[in-house]
Coordinates of C-alpha atoms and ligand atoms in Angstrom, one line a residue:
X261 CA 39.8 35.0 31.8
X262 CA 39.1 38.6 32.6
X263 CA 41.8 41.2 31.7
X264 CA 41.9 42.1 35.4
X265 CA 43.3 38.6 36.1
X266 CA 46.1 38.9 33.6
X267 CA 49.3 39.7 35.3
X268 CA 48.1 42.1 37.9
X269 CA 50.2 42.9 41.0
X270 CA 50.0 40.2 43.6
X271 CA 52.0 41.8 46.4
X272 CA 52.6 45.3 47.6
X273 CA 56.0 46.8 47.4
X274 CA 57.4 48.5 50.5
X275 CA 57.8 51.8 48.7
X276 CA 56.6 53.2 45.3
X277 CA 57.2 56.5 43.7
X278 CA 53.6 57.2 42.5
X279 CA 50.7 55.5 44.1
X280 CA 47.4 55.9 42.3
X281 CA 44.2 55.1 44.2
X282 CA 41.4 53.9 41.9
X283 CA 41.4 52.2 38.4
X284 CA 38.5 53.9 36.7
X285 CA 38.8 56.5 33.9
X286 CA 40.9 58.7 36.2
X287 CA 43.4 56.2 37.5
X288 CA 43.8 54.4 34.1
X289 CA 44.4 57.8 32.4
X290 CA 46.9 58.8 35.0
X291 CA 48.9 55.6 35.0
X292 CA 48.8 55.4 31.2
X293 CA 50.1 59.0 30.9
X294 CA 53.0 58.3 33.3
X295 CA 53.9 55.0 31.6
X296 CA 53.8 56.6 28.1
X297 CA 56.2 59.3 29.4
X298 CA 58.5 56.7 30.9
X299 CA 57.7 53.0 30.4
X300 CA 59.8 52.2 33.5
X301 CA 58.0 54.6 35.8
X302 CA 57.6 53.4 39.3
X303 CA 53.8 53.4 39.4
X304 CA 51.3 51.3 41.4
X305 CA 47.6 51.5 41.2
X306 CA 45.5 50.1 44.1
X307 CA 41.9 49.3 43.3
X308 CA 39.3 48.1 45.8
X309 CA 37.3 46.2 43.2
X310 CA 38.4 43.1 41.3
X311 CA 38.8 44.7 38.0
X312 CA 39.5 48.1 36.3
X313 CA 36.5 50.2 35.2
X314 CA 35.4 52.3 38.2
X315 CA 31.9 53.5 37.8
X316 CA 31.5 51.4 34.7
X317 CA 32.4 48.2 36.5
X318 CA 30.3 49.1 39.5
X319 CA 27.1 50.3 37.9
X320 CA 25.5 47.1 36.5
X321 CA 21.9 48.2 36.6
X322 CA 19.7 47.4 33.6
X323 CA 20.0 50.0 30.9
X324 CA 23.2 51.6 32.2
X325 CA 24.6 53.7 29.4
X326 CA 26.3 57.0 28.8
X327 CA 24.5 60.2 28.1
X328 CA 27.7 61.7 26.6
X329 CA 28.4 60.7 23.0
X330 CA 30.9 57.9 22.5
X331 CA 32.8 60.1 20.1
X332 CA 33.9 62.1 23.1
X333 CA 33.7 59.6 25.9
X334 CA 37.1 58.0 25.4
X335 CA 40.8 58.9 25.8
X336 CA 42.3 60.9 23.0
X337 CA 45.4 58.6 23.1
X338 CA 43.2 55.5 22.8
X339 CA 40.5 56.0 20.2
X340 CA 37.9 53.3 19.9
X341 CA 36.7 52.6 16.3
X342 CA 34.3 49.9 17.3
X343 CA 31.6 51.7 19.3
X344 CA 28.3 50.3 18.0
X345 CA 26.2 53.2 19.2
X346 CA 26.4 57.0 19.3
X347 CA 26.1 56.7 23.1
X348 CA 28.1 53.9 24.6
X349 CA 26.4 51.2 26.7
X350 CA 27.9 50.2 30.0
X351 CA 29.1 46.9 28.6
X352 CA 31.0 48.6 25.7
X353 CA 32.6 51.3 27.9
X354 CA 33.6 48.7 30.5
X355 CA 35.2 46.6 27.8
X356 CA 36.9 49.7 26.4
X357 CA 38.5 50.5 29.8
X358 CA 39.6 46.9 30.2
X359 CA 41.3 47.0 26.8
X360 CA 43.0 50.4 27.4
X361 CA 44.3 49.3 30.8
X362 CA 45.7 46.1 29.3
X363 CA 47.3 47.8 26.3
X364 CA 48.7 50.7 28.2
X365 CA 50.2 48.2 30.7
X366 CA 48.1 49.6 33.6
X367 CA 46.5 46.3 34.5
X368 CA 49.9 44.8 35.3
X369 CA 50.7 47.7 37.6
X370 CA 47.4 47.4 39.5
X371 CA 46.7 45.5 42.7
X372 CA 43.0 44.5 42.9
X373 CA 41.0 44.0 46.0
X374 CA 43.2 46.6 47.7
X375 CA 41.4 49.3 49.5
X376 CA 43.0 52.5 50.9
X377 CA 42.5 52.6 54.6
X378 CA 44.7 55.6 55.6
X379 CA 47.3 57.8 54.1
X380 CA 49.4 60.1 56.3
X381 CA 51.9 62.7 55.1
X382 CA 55.3 62.2 56.8
X383 CA 57.0 65.6 56.4
X384 CA 60.4 64.4 57.8
X385 CA 60.8 61.8 55.1
X386 CA 58.7 63.6 52.5
X387 CA 56.5 60.7 51.7
X388 CA 53.0 59.3 52.2
X389 CA 52.7 56.5 54.8
X390 CA 49.9 54.4 53.4
X391 CA 47.8 51.6 54.9
X392 CA 45.7 49.4 52.7
X393 CA 43.5 46.3 53.2
X394 CA 46.4 44.3 51.8
X395 CA 49.3 45.8 53.7
X396 CA 51.3 49.0 54.2
X397 CA 53.6 50.9 52.0
X398 CA 55.1 54.4 51.5
X399 CA 54.8 56.5 48.4
X400 CA 56.5 59.7 47.3
X401 CA 53.4 60.9 45.5
X402 CA 49.8 60.0 46.0
X403 CA 47.1 60.5 43.3
X404 CA 43.5 60.1 44.5
X405 CA 41.6 59.0 41.4
X406 CA 38.6 57.7 43.4
X407 CA 35.9 59.3 41.3
X408 CA 33.2 61.7 42.4
X409 CA 30.2 59.4 42.0
X410 CA 31.4 56.2 43.7
X411 CA 29.7 56.1 47.1
X412 CA 26.0 55.5 47.0
X413 CA 23.8 57.8 49.1
X414 CA 20.7 56.5 50.8
X415 CA 18.1 58.9 52.0
X416 CA 18.2 59.6 55.7
X417 CA 14.7 58.3 56.5
X418 CA 13.4 56.3 59.4
X419 CA 12.6 52.6 59.1
X420 CA 15.2 51.4 56.6
X421 CA 16.2 48.7 59.1
X422 CA 12.7 47.3 59.6
X423 CA 11.8 46.8 55.9
X424 CA 11.1 43.1 55.4
X425 CA 11.5 43.0 51.7
X426 CA 14.5 43.5 49.4
X427 CA 16.2 46.9 48.9
X428 CA 19.2 48.0 47.1
X429 CA 20.8 51.1 45.5
X430 CA 21.1 51.4 41.7
X431 CA 24.9 51.3 41.9
X432 CA 24.7 48.0 43.9
X433 CA 22.1 46.3 41.8
X434 CA 20.9 42.9 43.2
X435 CA 20.9 40.7 40.1
X436 CA 19.8 37.7 42.3
X437 CA 16.6 39.4 43.1
X438 CA 13.8 38.5 40.7
X439 CA 11.7 41.5 39.8
X440 CA 9.1 39.5 37.8
X441 CA 5.8 40.1 39.4
X442 CA 7.3 42.3 42.2
X443 CA 5.7 45.4 43.8
X444 CA 8.5 47.9 43.5
X445 CA 9.1 51.4 44.9
X446 CA 11.7 53.4 43.0
X447 CA 13.0 56.4 44.9
X448 CA 14.4 59.2 42.7
X449 CA 14.1 60.4 39.2
X450 CA 17.7 61.2 38.3
X451 CA 20.1 60.1 35.5
X452 CA 20.3 56.5 36.9
X453 CA 16.5 56.0 37.5
X454 CA 15.6 57.2 34.0
X455 CA 17.8 54.4 32.6
X456 CA 16.7 51.5 34.7
X457 CA 13.0 52.2 35.1
X458 CA 12.1 51.6 31.4
X459 CA 14.1 48.3 31.6
X460 CA 12.2 46.9 34.6
X461 CA 8.7 48.3 34.2
X462 CA 7.5 45.5 31.9
X463 CA 8.5 42.9 34.4
X464 CA 7.2 44.2 37.6
X465 CA 3.6 43.9 38.8
X466 CA 3.4 47.4 40.1
X467 CA 5.9 50.3 40.3
X468 CA 5.5 53.2 42.7
X469 CA 7.8 56.0 41.6
X470 CA 8.8 58.7 44.1
X471 CA 9.5 61.9 42.3
X472 CA 10.6 64.6 44.8
X473 CA 11.5 67.0 42.0
X474 CA 10.4 66.8 38.4
X475 CA 13.4 66.8 36.0
X476 CA 13.8 68.3 32.5
X477 CA 13.9 65.5 30.0
X478 CA 15.0 65.8 26.4
X479 CA 15.1 63.2 23.6
X480 CA 18.3 61.1 23.5
X481 CA 19.8 61.3 20.0
X482 CA 21.1 57.8 20.0
X483 CA 21.6 55.6 17.0
X484 CA 23.6 52.6 15.9
X485 CA 27.0 53.2 14.2
X486 CA 26.9 51.1 11.0
X487 CA 29.7 48.7 10.3
X488 CA 31.0 50.6 7.2
X489 CA 31.4 53.7 9.4
X490 CA 33.3 51.7 12.0
X491 CA 35.5 50.3 9.3
X492 CA 36.1 53.9 8.0
X493 CA 37.2 54.9 11.5
X494 CA 39.5 51.9 11.7
X495 CA 41.1 52.5 8.4
X496 CA 41.2 56.3 8.5
X497 CA 41.5 57.4 12.2
X498 CA 41.7 61.0 11.2
X499 CA 38.0 60.8 10.1
X500 CA 37.0 59.7 13.6
X501 CA 39.2 62.4 15.1
X502 CA 37.4 65.0 13.0
X503 CA 34.0 63.7 14.2
X504 CA 35.3 63.9 17.8
X505 CA 36.4 67.5 17.2
X506 CA 33.0 68.5 15.7
X507 CA 31.1 66.9 18.6
X508 CA 33.5 68.6 21.1
X509 CA 33.0 72.0 19.5
X510 CA 29.2 71.6 19.5
X511 CA 29.1 70.5 23.2
X512 CA 31.3 73.4 24.3
X513 CA 28.7 75.9 23.0
X514 CA 26.2 74.6 25.6
X515 CA 28.2 76.0 28.5
X516 CA 27.6 79.5 27.3
X517 CA 23.9 79.1 27.9
X518 CA 24.5 77.7 31.3
X519 CA 26.9 80.3 32.5
X520 CA 26.5 83.7 30.7
X521 CA 23.5 85.6 31.8
X522 CA 22.6 87.1 28.4
X523 CA 23.0 83.8 26.6
X524 CA 21.0 82.1 29.3
X525 CA 18.2 84.6 28.9
X526 CA 17.7 83.6 25.3
X527 CA 19.0 80.1 25.0
X528 CA 17.5 78.3 28.0
X529 CA 13.9 79.2 27.2
X530 CA 14.4 77.6 23.7
X531 CA 15.6 74.4 25.4
X532 CA 12.7 74.6 27.8
X533 CA 10.2 75.0 24.9
X534 CA 11.7 71.9 23.2
X535 CA 11.5 69.9 26.4
X536 CA 7.9 71.0 27.1
X537 CA 6.9 70.0 23.6
X538 CA 8.6 66.6 24.1
X539 CA 6.7 66.1 27.3
X540 CA 3.4 67.1 25.6
X541 CA 4.0 64.5 22.8
X542 CA 4.8 61.7 25.2
X543 CA 2.4 62.4 28.1
X544 CA -1.2 62.9 27.1
X545 CA -2.7 63.3 30.6
X546 CA -2.6 67.0 31.5
X547 CA -2.7 66.4 35.3
X548 CA 0.3 64.0 35.2
X549 CA 2.1 66.3 32.7
X550 CA 1.7 69.1 35.1
X551 CA 3.3 67.1 37.9
X552 CA 6.1 66.1 35.5
X553 CA 6.9 69.7 34.6
X554 CA 9.9 71.1 36.4
X555 CA 9.7 74.4 38.3
X556 CA 13.3 75.5 37.8
X557 CA 15.5 76.6 34.9
X558 CA 16.6 73.9 32.5
X559 CA 20.2 72.7 33.0
X560 CA 20.1 73.8 36.7
X561 CA 20.3 70.1 37.3
X562 CA 21.7 67.7 34.8
X563 CA 19.3 67.4 31.8
X564 CA 18.1 63.9 31.4
X565 CA 18.2 62.3 28.0
X566 CA 15.7 59.5 27.3
X567 CA 13.2 58.4 24.7
X568 CA 11.8 55.7 26.9
X569 CA 11.3 57.4 30.3
X570 CA 7.9 59.0 29.7
X571 CA 6.4 56.0 27.9
X572 CA 7.6 53.8 30.8
X573 CA 6.1 55.9 33.6
X574 CA 2.8 56.4 31.9
X575 CA 2.2 52.7 31.8
X576 CA -0.9 51.5 33.7
X577 CA 1.2 49.6 36.3
X578 CA 3.1 52.8 37.4
X579 CA 2.0 55.3 40.0
X580 CA 4.0 58.5 40.1
X581 CA 4.0 59.9 43.7
X582 CA 5.0 63.6 43.6
X583 CA 6.7 63.5 47.0
X584 CA 9.8 62.7 48.9
X585 CA 10.1 59.3 50.6
X586 CA 9.9 60.1 54.3
X587 CA 9.9 56.8 56.0
X588 CA 9.9 53.0 55.4
X589 CA 7.8 50.5 57.2
X590 CA 8.0 46.7 57.5
X591 CA 5.9 46.3 54.3
X592 CA 6.0 49.6 52.5
X593 CA 7.1 53.1 51.9
X594 CA 5.6 56.4 53.1
X595 CA 5.3 59.7 51.4
X596 CA 5.4 63.2 52.8
X597 CA 1.6 63.2 53.4
X598 CA 1.8 60.1 55.4
X599 CA 0.4 57.8 52.7
X600 CA 1.8 54.3 52.8
X601 CA 2.4 52.2 49.6
X602 CA 2.8 48.5 50.1
X603 CA 5.9 47.2 48.3
X604 CA 8.2 44.2 48.5
X605 CA 11.2 45.8 46.8
X606 CA 12.7 49.2 47.1
X607 CA 15.3 50.5 44.6
X608 CA 17.1 53.6 45.5
X609 CA 18.1 55.8 42.5
X610 CA 19.2 58.4 45.1
X611 CA 22.7 59.2 43.8
X612 CA 26.0 59.8 45.4
X613 CA 28.0 62.1 47.8
X614 CA 30.4 63.9 45.5
X615 CA 31.1 66.9 47.8
X616 CA 31.9 64.6 50.7
X617 CA 34.1 62.0 49.0
X618 CA 35.0 59.1 51.4
X619 CA 38.7 59.3 50.3
X620 CA 38.8 62.7 52.0
X621 CA 38.3 61.0 55.4
X622 CA 41.3 58.8 54.9
X623 CA 44.0 61.2 53.7
X624 CA 45.8 63.2 56.5
X625 CA 48.0 66.1 55.6
X626 CA 51.0 67.8 57.3
X627 CA 49.1 68.8 60.4
X628 CA 47.4 65.4 60.9
X629 CA 44.0 66.7 59.8
X630 CA 42.1 64.8 57.1
X631 CA 41.0 66.4 53.9
X632 CA 37.4 66.1 55.1
X633 CA 38.2 68.0 58.3
X634 CA 40.1 70.7 56.3
X635 CA 37.3 71.0 53.8
X636 CA 34.5 70.9 56.4
X637 CA 31.8 70.0 53.8
X638 CA 33.0 72.5 51.2
X639 CA 35.8 71.1 49.1
X640 CA 38.3 73.4 47.4
X641 CA 41.6 72.7 45.6
X642 CA 43.9 74.7 43.3
X643 CA 42.8 73.7 39.8
X644 CA 40.7 71.0 41.5
X645 CA 43.9 69.1 41.9
X646 CA 46.1 70.4 44.8
X647 CA 45.3 71.3 48.4
X648 CA 47.5 73.4 50.7
X649 CA 48.7 71.3 53.7
X650 CA 48.7 68.1 51.5
X651 CA 52.1 68.0 49.8
X652 CA 52.6 65.6 46.9
X653 CA 48.9 64.8 46.9
X654 CA 47.0 65.2 43.6
X655 CA 43.3 64.8 43.1
X656 CA 41.6 63.7 39.9
X657 CA 37.9 64.8 39.4
X658 CA 38.5 67.1 42.4
X659 CA 36.4 70.1 43.4
X660 CA 35.0 72.3 40.7
X661 CA 36.0 70.1 37.8
X662 CA 32.6 68.5 37.0
X663 CA 30.8 69.4 33.7
X664 CA 27.2 69.9 32.7
X665 CA 27.9 70.0 29.0
X666 CA 30.8 67.8 27.9
X667 CA 32.9 64.8 28.7
X668 CA 34.6 64.3 32.0
X669 CA 37.3 62.3 30.2
X670 CA 38.6 65.5 28.7
X671 CA 39.0 67.0 32.2
X672 CA 40.7 63.9 33.5
X673 CA 43.2 63.9 30.7
X674 CA 44.0 67.5 31.5
X675 CA 44.6 66.6 35.1
X676 CA 46.8 63.6 34.2
X677 CA 48.9 65.9 32.0
X678 CA 49.3 68.4 34.7
X679 CA 50.2 65.9 37.4
X680 CA 52.7 64.3 35.0
X681 CA 54.2 67.7 34.4
X682 CA 54.5 68.3 38.1
X683 CA 56.3 65.0 38.5
X684 CA 58.7 66.0 35.7
X685 CA 59.5 69.3 37.4
X686 CA 60.1 67.4 40.7
X687 CA 62.5 65.1 38.9
X688 CA 64.4 67.7 36.9
X689 CA 64.7 70.1 39.9
X690 CA 65.4 67.3 42.3
X691 CA 62.5 68.2 44.6
X692 CA 61.1 65.8 47.1
X693 CA 57.9 67.8 47.9
X694 CA 55.6 70.3 46.2
X695 CA 52.8 71.9 48.1
X696 CA 50.4 74.4 46.7
X697 CA 50.5 77.8 48.5
X698 CA 47.4 78.8 50.5
X699 CA 47.2 82.1 48.6
X700 CA 47.2 80.4 45.2
X701 CA 44.5 78.0 46.3
X702 CA 42.5 81.0 47.6
X703 CA 43.0 83.0 44.5
X704 CA 41.7 80.1 42.4
X705 CA 38.5 79.9 44.5
X706 CA 38.1 83.7 44.4
X707 CA 38.4 83.5 40.6
X708 CA 35.8 80.7 40.3
X709 CA 33.2 81.8 42.9
X710 CA 32.1 85.0 41.1
X711 CA 32.0 83.1 37.8
X712 CA 29.7 80.5 39.4
X713 CA 27.5 83.0 41.1
X714 CA 25.7 83.9 37.9
X715 CA 25.4 80.4 36.5
X716 CA 22.2 78.5 36.1
X717 CA 23.5 75.9 38.6
X718 CA 23.6 78.6 41.4
X719 CA 20.6 80.7 40.5
X720 CA 18.3 78.4 38.4
X721 CA 16.0 77.7 41.3
X722 CA 16.8 74.1 42.0
X723 CA 18.7 72.2 44.7
X724 CA 21.3 69.8 43.4
X725 CA 24.4 67.9 44.4
X726 CA 26.4 70.7 42.7
X727 CA 25.9 72.8 45.8
X728 CA 27.6 71.6 49.0
X729 CA 26.2 71.8 52.5
X730 CA 27.4 75.3 52.9
X731 CA 25.5 76.3 49.8
X732 CA 28.7 76.9 47.8
X733 CA 29.1 75.4 44.3
X734 CA 32.1 73.2 44.8
X735 CA 31.4 70.8 42.0
X736 CA 31.1 72.6 38.6
X737 CA 33.7 74.0 36.3
X738 CA 32.1 77.3 35.1
X739 CA 33.5 77.8 31.7
X740 CA 34.9 76.2 28.5
X741 CA 36.9 73.0 29.0
X742 CA 39.6 74.3 26.8
X743 CA 40.3 77.0 29.4
X744 CA 40.9 74.2 31.9
X745 CA 43.2 72.5 29.4
X746 CA 45.2 75.7 29.0
X747 CA 45.4 76.2 32.7
X748 CA 46.7 72.7 33.3
X749 CA 49.0 72.4 30.3
X750 CA 52.1 73.3 32.4
X751 CA 52.9 72.8 36.0
X752 CA 52.7 76.3 37.6
X753 CA 55.6 75.8 40.0
X754 CA 55.4 79.5 41.0
X755 CA 52.2 78.7 42.9
X756 CA 53.8 76.0 45.0
X757 CA 56.3 75.7 47.8
X758 CA 59.1 73.5 46.5
X759 CA 61.2 71.5 48.8
X760 CA 64.6 70.4 47.5
X761 CA 65.6 66.8 48.0
X762 CA 67.9 66.0 50.9
X763 CA 68.1 69.5 52.2
X764 CA 64.6 70.1 53.4
X765 CA 65.0 73.6 52.1
X766 CA 61.9 75.3 50.9
X767 CA 61.9 77.7 47.9
Ligands
NAP254 P1 21.0 62.0 41.3 O1 21.0 62.7 40.0 O2 21.7 62.6 42.4 O3 19.5 61.8 41.6 C1 19.0 61.3 42.8 C2 17.5 61.3 42.8 O4 17.1 60.8 44.1 C3 16.9 62.7 42.7 O5 15.8 62.5 41.8 C4 16.5 63.0 44.1 O6 15.5 64.0 44.2 C5 16.1 61.7 44.6 N1 16.0 61.6 46.0 C6 16.9 61.6 47.0 N2 16.4 61.5 48.2 C7 15.1 61.3 48.0 C8 14.0 61.1 48.9 N3 14.1 61.0 50.2 N4 12.7 60.9 48.4 C9 12.6 61.0 47.0 N5 13.6 61.2 46.2 C10 14.8 61.3 46.7 O7 21.6 60.5 41.2 P2 21.7 59.6 39.9 O8 20.5 59.5 39.1 O9 22.3 58.3 40.4 O10 22.8 60.4 39.1 C11 24.0 60.9 39.7 C12 24.9 61.4 38.7 O11 25.5 60.3 38.1 C13 24.3 62.2 37.5 O12 24.1 63.5 37.8 C14 25.4 62.0 36.5 O13 26.5 62.9 36.7 C15 25.9 60.6 36.8 N6 25.2 59.6 35.9 C16 25.6 59.7 34.6 C17 25.0 58.9 33.7 C18 25.5 59.0 32.3 O14 24.7 58.6 31.5 N7 26.7 59.6 32.1 C19 24.1 57.9 34.1 C20 23.7 57.9 35.5 C21 24.3 58.7 36.3 P3 15.8 65.6 44.1 O15 15.9 65.8 42.6 O16 14.6 66.2 44.7 O17 17.0 65.8 44.8

């Protein structure tokens, strides 16, 4: 029996105090934090999938693993002594999340197969009126923990509907499709493609790889964690805690090179030198090496970590096409020069839509406008969490909280602590609504924008999903994660309009 089956919610209540949408790292962390504060907390999680795990449930592609060390990629309140590798595999991380959700009693508060359809703020009654695929309910507080990388993006090219073969996105891997002997086109060379291509290249007859932009690739320092080390962690948790602290400290240093111009000037060329020498060692052919060499500053896009990528794509059955996919025909794929490549399978490693999260289209604030309409392609939120016009709504992994250097779990824990603190303030001051003030939200954006302006993400000469369609960086957190932790430690009620329960009075 899967943990998701064990005692999960079977019916929706008519009303709940805190409704959390999504049971991935964010939603589990949020619910666990509230339940640790108050085991009787009135919390419901709705999850569209059939189990907890979020991206680690969804992404089943071969080779799925984490490029952040396991030492950091876990909740501080739920250490895992049994990681078998320095970088967790998808299977281990998924099992970890199932365990934590079960032990922290989140699974039993979760309704699976329940998709948010619409949430509308009702100012009169100070609550969210929510419609889901399994019925309607109201909630005092809504937490959107729907993840930034959950909705697959397909390239907008002509002909997708006429292709006669099989095609799928890396996040929706078709395990029924036999790749043995297939002629496959892989579109994209991002963090997902570099994990699944080495796994399938030995099976397929021929692989045509569309590389629109060459990526910086560095060796992945992965290794097994020996059983005596695991037993040491089990018996003396403080040892694992110390290792976690050391890895955290080391990772934090990287952000300096990405964000501070002087450090960037000296540090990034060293990284580039290391990456070029790795490329030289792994790719003997100078012409191909030239095509695999990026033309932008390292870390402008996420650095890819892999020891198997270059050996995989230099195999004799692989053709690297240095071009975008521009169209699809009945029997093949076409590059920007009009060359057609016959294939029977297309795998899209083309990423997600983090700056246009689908949940934003379904959440309507006080004025009846959706988050997507208010954001208009350029998301912004106070601390990445609260949006003016959307009382009692809290976002997890919201705008400007992504990282290029450390673990997102650290950010999610900071957000969960902040939201829990907000709910405590609401309880103790008997408030029925809190809404971030427009000036506070604006000040936060005005603080971040100049910090982002000098970073490698904005000026490193690449185009990436960190920049939204207006050209603003609405994705990255531009400094140390401990700054974020400090900012989110307490609920800053002075930046919010507070509405007292029963009176409707604002203060
Ligand atoms: P991604 O990084 O957004 O990469 C998408 C790829 O598709 C890029 O190479 C892009 O090219 C290419 N592409 C898009 N349209 C194309 C077209 N028409 N023709 C040719 N190429 C096209 O997506 P991803 O690899 O799925 O990774 C997304 C994020 O997921 C990562 O940044 C990371 O945060 C996360 N992730 C994490 C891990 C982990 O280990 N923690 C693993 C996988 C993913 P351009 O570069 O030219 O845009």
